[in-house]
mmCIF file of C-alpha atoms in Angstrom:
data_model
loop_
_atom_site.group_PDB
_atom_site.id
_atom_site.type_symbol
_atom_site.label_atom_id
_atom_site.label_comp_id
_atom_site.label_asym_id
_atom_site.label_seq_id
_atom_site.Cartn_x
_atom_site.Cartn_y
_atom_site.Cartn_z
ATOM 1 C CA MET A 811 93.301 84.734 113.370
ATOM 2 C CA PHE A 812 96.639 84.959 115.240
ATOM 3 C CA THR A 813 97.988 83.776 118.584
ATOM 4 C CA GLY A 814 100.367 86.613 119.618
ATOM 5 C CA ILE A 815 103.415 84.383 119.398
ATOM 6 C CA ILE A 816 105.819 86.438 117.309
ATOM 7 C CA GLU A 817 107.534 84.502 114.495
ATOM 8 C CA ALA A 818 110.053 87.050 113.399
ATOM 9 C CA THR A 819 110.855 90.775 113.438
ATOM 10 C CA GLY A 820 111.101 92.647 110.190
ATOM 11 C CA ARG A 821 111.776 96.232 109.049
ATOM 12 C CA ILE A 822 109.603 98.698 107.114
ATOM 13 C CA LYS A 823 111.223 98.955 103.672
ATOM 14 C CA ALA A 824 109.070 101.651 102.248
ATOM 15 C CA ILE A 825 105.847 103.606 103.039
ATOM 16 C CA GLN A 826 103.852 105.496 100.351
ATOM 17 C CA ARG A 827 101.350 107.677 101.969
ATOM 18 C CA GLN A 828 98.249 108.801 99.991
ATOM 19 C CA SER A 829 95.006 110.690 100.742
ATOM 20 C CA THR A 830 93.264 107.347 100.764
ATOM 21 C CA GLY A 831 95.619 105.632 103.128
ATOM 22 C CA ALA A 832 99.146 104.045 102.539
ATOM 23 C CA ARG A 833 100.943 101.286 100.943
ATOM 24 C CA ILE A 834 103.702 99.654 103.041
ATOM 25 C CA GLU A 835 106.436 97.294 102.091
ATOM 26 C CA ILE A 836 107.966 95.119 104.872
ATOM 27 C CA ASP A 837 111.389 93.407 104.796
ATOM 28 C CA THR A 838 110.493 90.154 106.466
ATOM 29 C CA GLN A 839 114.012 89.071 107.315
ATOM 30 C CA SER A 840 113.894 85.715 109.007
ATOM 31 C CA LEU A 841 110.187 85.110 108.419
ATOM 32 C CA ASP A 842 109.428 81.957 106.462
ATOM 33 C CA MET A 843 107.624 83.071 103.333
ATOM 34 C CA SER A 844 107.648 79.795 101.498
ATOM 35 C CA ASP A 845 103.980 79.185 102.119
ATOM 36 C CA VAL A 846 102.601 82.732 101.714
ATOM 37 C CA GLN A 847 100.051 83.455 99.045
ATOM 38 C CA LEU A 848 98.281 86.634 97.730
ATOM 39 C CA GLY A 849 95.474 87.524 100.108
ATOM 40 C CA ASP A 850 97.079 85.966 103.041
ATOM 41 C CA SER A 851 96.996 87.814 106.425
ATOM 42 C CA ILE A 852 100.303 88.749 108.221
ATOM 43 C CA ALA A 853 100.077 90.656 111.578
ATOM 44 C CA THR A 854 102.488 93.470 111.552
ATOM 45 C CA ASN A 855 102.998 95.050 115.103
ATOM 46 C CA GLY A 856 99.596 93.300 115.872
ATOM 47 C CA ILE A 857 97.800 94.831 112.803
ATOM 48 C CA CYS A 858 96.193 92.316 110.397
ATOM 49 C CA LEU A 859 97.465 93.311 106.940
ATOM 50 C CA THR A 860 96.513 91.598 103.676
ATOM 51 C CA VAL A 861 99.364 90.611 101.358
ATOM 52 C CA VAL A 862 98.918 92.222 97.862
ATOM 53 C CA SER A 863 102.271 91.184 96.586
ATOM 54 C CA PHE A 864 105.394 89.444 97.893
ATOM 55 C CA THR A 865 108.790 88.060 97.330
ATOM 56 C CA ASN A 866 110.734 85.530 99.363
ATOM 57 C CA ALA A 867 112.061 88.328 101.509
ATOM 58 C CA SER A 868 109.264 90.900 101.630
ATOM 59 C CA PHE A 869 105.645 91.730 101.211
ATOM 60 C CA VAL A 870 103.425 94.658 100.349
ATOM 61 C CA ALA A 871 100.141 95.594 101.982
ATOM 62 C CA ASP A 872 97.620 98.505 101.793
ATOM 63 C CA VAL A 873 96.825 100.391 105.030
ATOM 64 C CA SER A 874 93.471 102.053 105.388
ATOM 65 C CA ILE A 875 92.787 105.519 106.920
ATOM 66 C CA GLU A 876 91.022 103.753 109.776
ATOM 67 C CA THR A 877 94.249 101.841 110.607
ATOM 68 C CA LEU A 878 96.471 104.952 110.259
ATOM 69 C CA GLU A 879 94.122 106.819 112.687
ATOM 70 C CA ARG A 880 93.696 103.922 115.204
ATOM 71 C CA THR A 881 97.168 102.595 115.386
ATOM 72 C CA GLY A 882 100.740 103.705 115.494
ATOM 73 C CA PHE A 883 101.048 103.208 111.670
ATOM 74 C CA GLY A 884 100.400 106.978 111.267
ATOM 75 C CA ASN A 885 103.897 107.641 112.769
ATOM 76 C CA TYR A 886 105.916 104.801 111.502
ATOM 77 C CA GLN A 887 109.039 105.522 109.549
ATOM 78 C CA THR A 888 111.106 103.656 107.007
ATOM 79 C CA GLY A 889 113.688 101.380 108.674
ATOM 80 C CA GLN A 890 111.489 100.837 111.761
ATOM 81 C CA ARG A 891 111.491 97.315 113.223
ATOM 82 C CA VAL A 892 108.086 95.453 113.444
ATOM 83 C CA ASN A 893 106.859 92.278 114.950
ATOM 84 C CA LEU A 894 105.585 89.735 112.411
ATOM 85 C CA GLU A 895 103.222 86.784 112.658
ATOM 86 C CA LYS A 896 101.463 84.771 109.889
ATOM 87 C CA ALA A 897 97.788 83.834 110.338
ATOM 88 C CA MET A 898 97.630 80.567 112.288
ATOM 89 C CA LEU A 899 96.527 77.315 110.627
ATOM 90 C CA ALA A 900 93.836 75.019 112.024
ATOM 91 C CA THR A 901 96.599 72.566 112.808
ATOM 92 C CA SER A 902 98.875 75.009 114.533
ATOM 93 C CA ARG A 903 99.797 74.912 118.241
ATOM 94 C CA PHE A 904 97.784 77.571 120.109
ATOM 95 C CA GLY A 905 100.548 79.034 122.188
ATOM 96 C CA GLY A 906 99.245 82.490 123.104
ATOM 97 C CA HIS A 907 95.548 83.593 123.075
ATOM 98 C CA ILE A 908 92.927 84.511 120.432
ATOM 99 C CA VAL A 909 94.162 87.578 118.725
ATOM 100 C CA SER A 910 92.233 89.102 115.789
ATOM 101 C CA GLY A 911 94.803 91.691 114.574
ATOM 102 C CA HIS A 912 92.131 94.445 115.062
ATOM 103 C CA VAL A 913 93.838 97.075 117.201
ATOM 104 C CA ASP A 914 91.566 98.846 119.734
ATOM 105 C CA GLY A 915 93.803 101.856 120.472
ATOM 106 C CA ILE A 916 97.134 103.010 121.868
ATOM 107 C CA ALA A 917 98.914 102.312 125.122
ATOM 108 C CA THR A 918 101.705 104.501 126.411
ATOM 109 C CA ILE A 919 104.774 103.147 128.303
ATOM 110 C CA THR A 920 105.098 104.943 131.570
ATOM 111 C CA ALA A 921 107.809 102.945 133.435
ATOM 112 C CA ILE A 922 110.407 100.254 132.635
ATOM 113 C CA THR A 923 112.097 98.442 135.540
ATOM 114 C CA GLU A 924 114.508 95.548 135.569
ATOM 115 C CA ARG A 925 113.586 93.012 138.240
ATOM 116 C CA GLY A 926 115.468 89.768 138.528
ATOM 117 C CA ASN A 927 115.905 88.218 135.085
ATOM 118 C CA ALA A 928 112.763 90.000 133.777
ATOM 119 C CA TRP A 929 111.636 93.513 133.008
ATOM 120 C CA GLU A 930 108.480 95.202 134.184
ATOM 121 C CA TYR A 931 106.642 97.571 132.024
ATOM 122 C CA TRP A 932 103.820 99.841 133.079
ATOM 123 C CA LEU A 933 101.458 101.127 130.436
ATOM 124 C CA GLN A 934 98.600 103.744 130.425
ATOM 125 C CA VAL A 935 95.498 103.563 128.351
ATOM 126 C CA ASP A 936 92.572 105.943 127.657
ATOM 127 C CA ASP A 937 89.588 105.657 129.934
ATOM 128 C CA SER A 938 87.623 104.242 127.083
ATOM 129 C CA LEU A 939 89.886 101.093 127.273
ATOM 130 C CA LYS A 940 90.703 100.598 130.869
ATOM 131 C CA GLY A 941 87.628 98.572 131.536
ATOM 132 C CA TYR A 942 88.907 95.836 129.171
ATOM 133 C CA ILE A 943 92.190 95.293 131.096
ATOM 134 C CA ALA A 944 91.928 92.693 133.808
ATOM 135 C CA GLU A 945 94.489 91.272 136.287
ATOM 136 C CA LYS A 946 95.855 88.005 134.955
ATOM 137 C CA GLY A 947 93.937 88.513 131.684
ATOM 138 C CA SER A 948 95.473 88.755 128.240
ATOM 139 C CA VAL A 949 96.343 91.779 126.035
ATOM 140 C CA THR A 950 98.295 92.191 122.784
ATOM 141 C CA ILE A 951 100.989 94.705 122.620
ATOM 142 C CA ASP A 952 102.384 95.317 119.118
ATOM 143 C CA GLY A 953 101.208 91.839 118.208
ATOM 144 C CA ILE A 954 102.708 90.083 121.326
ATOM 145 C CA SER A 955 100.368 88.065 123.662
ATOM 146 C CA LEU A 956 101.084 89.064 127.149
ATOM 147 C CA THR A 957 99.647 88.603 130.507
ATOM 148 C CA VAL A 958 98.492 91.552 132.698
ATOM 149 C CA ASN A 959 100.015 91.151 136.197
ATOM 150 C CA SER A 960 98.375 94.023 137.936
ATOM 151 C CA VAL A 961 96.074 96.987 137.221
ATOM 152 C CA ASP A 962 95.910 100.384 138.747
ATOM 153 C CA ASP A 963 93.093 102.366 137.270
ATOM 154 C CA ASP A 964 94.104 103.292 133.693
ATOM 155 C CA LYS A 965 97.575 101.693 134.089
ATOM 156 C CA PHE A 966 98.602 98.064 133.919
ATOM 157 C CA ARG A 967 101.799 96.068 134.466
ATOM 158 C CA LEU A 968 103.450 93.548 132.165
ATOM 159 C CA THR A 969 106.381 91.290 133.048
ATOM 160 C CA ILE A 970 108.592 90.439 130.049
ATOM 161 C CA VAL A 971 110.870 87.442 130.293
ATOM 162 C CA PRO A 972 114.235 87.469 128.452
ATOM 163 C CA HIS A 973 113.112 85.308 125.540
ATOM 164 C CA THR A 974 110.159 87.559 124.682
ATOM 165 C CA ARG A 975 112.305 90.630 124.959
ATOM 166 C CA ALA A 976 115.029 89.097 122.703
ATOM 167 C CA GLU A 977 112.630 87.778 119.983
ATOM 168 C CA THR A 978 110.367 90.885 119.627
ATOM 169 C CA ILE A 979 110.874 94.634 119.409
ATOM 170 C CA ILE A 980 110.278 95.102 123.122
ATOM 171 C CA GLU A 981 113.952 95.599 123.626
ATOM 172 C CA THR A 982 113.632 98.857 121.808
ATOM 173 C CA TYR A 983 110.910 100.344 123.789
ATOM 174 C CA THR A 984 111.511 103.594 125.611
ATOM 175 C CA LEU A 985 109.597 105.708 128.145
ATOM 176 C CA GLY A 986 106.711 107.573 126.493
ATOM 177 C CA GLN A 987 106.634 105.315 123.540
ATOM 178 C CA GLU A 988 103.177 104.460 122.110
ATOM 179 C CA VAL A 989 102.405 100.863 121.275
ATOM 180 C CA ASN A 990 99.325 99.090 119.655
ATOM 181 C CA LEU A 991 96.914 97.568 121.980
ATOM 182 C CA GLU A 992 94.416 94.870 121.418
ATOM 183 C CA VAL A 993 92.175 93.780 124.322
ATOM 184 C CA ASP A 994 90.844 90.306 124.757
ATOM 185 C CA VAL A 995 88.207 89.599 122.199
ATOM 186 C CA VAL A 996 85.987 87.960 124.849
ATOM 187 C CA ALA A 997 85.747 91.150 126.672
ATOM 188 C CA ARG A 998 84.370 92.941 123.652
ATOM 189 C CA TYR A 999 81.587 90.452 122.998
ATOM 190 C CA VAL A 1000 80.560 90.194 126.657
ATOM 191 C CA GLU A 1001 80.248 94.077 126.802
ATOM 192 C CA ARG A 1002 78.089 94.049 123.577
ATOM 193 C CA LEU A 1003 75.757 91.283 124.836
ATOM 194 C CA LEU A 1004 75.263 93.234 128.026
ATOM 195 C CA GLN A 1005 74.583 96.451 126.235
ATOM 196 C CA CYS A 1006 72.031 94.721 124.013
ATOM 197 C CA GLN A 1007 70.383 93.007 126.856
ATOM 198 C CA LYS A 1008 69.977 96.269 128.753
ATOM 199 C CA GLN A 1009 68.466 97.908 125.612
ATOM 200 C CA GLY A 1010 66.064 94.885 125.356
ATOM 201 C CA THR A 1011 67.340 93.982 121.842
ATOM 202 C CA THR A 1012 68.540 90.449 122.816
ATOM 203 C CA ASP A 1013 68.273 87.819 125.496
ATOM 204 C CA SER A 1014 71.541 86.038 125.536
ATOM 205 C CA GLY A 1015 71.222 84.624 129.041
ATOM 206 C CA VAL A 1016 74.468 86.505 129.998
ATOM 207 C CA SER A 1017 73.991 88.947 132.885
ATOM 208 C CA GLU A 1018 76.177 90.850 135.204
ATOM 209 C CA SER A 1019 74.967 88.657 138.112
ATOM 210 C CA LEU A 1020 75.824 85.467 136.117
ATOM 211 C CA LEU A 1021 79.384 86.802 135.318
ATOM 212 C CA ARG A 1022 79.845 87.795 139.027
ATOM 213 C CA LYS A 1023 78.766 84.438 140.157
ATOM 214 C CA SER A 1024 81.173 82.650 137.702
ATOM 215 C CA GLY A 1025 84.063 84.782 138.794
ATOM 216 C CA PHE A 1026 84.376 86.923 135.688
ATOM 217 C CA ILE A 1027 83.574 90.124 137.620
ATOM 218 C CA LYS A 1028 85.149 90.806 140.921
ATOM 219 C CA ALA A 1029 82.971 92.227 143.741
#
């Protein structure tokens, strides 16, 4: 599990594409690798990757066909910068929100505006994902835990403060760029519970009326 608080940015050192997926090597740059072991998880642009080999300055991971099809990895190139976060420890400070490293799909940047000391980014998602985006809720963009400040149908707005922009790859974003999106994991499970309840396969006690009464669903 991750928190969405980026520890460092790295660069893609090599990509070996195969019919069964790909193998990727990441130059970790300032990421502390002293406690990394084989089999550890490192979120790379929000994608949970398993370390299959490493040095004090890089790691190698395998990327499945599912990941290549579901995320931006299918279009990544050697030299490209990526956000990095090691899996959190039970003793770690929980600074962001619950991030699984399982990307749900792609969001496209449609507008970038400087406002005061911050930047506002509007992003668009497929209709299949827009129901998971809630005002003042959390999303993960390329591994970064961010707050949704407003929603307009299939578009949503993020406000990026200078520190976040400087410490991540957000400063490189351009109009039309596609980024990895992970929705709040709680929304996934609530939806599944409601689906099963409607189908009569479970009785979780969770209902639309309960969620509405508790303020999780707006009238």
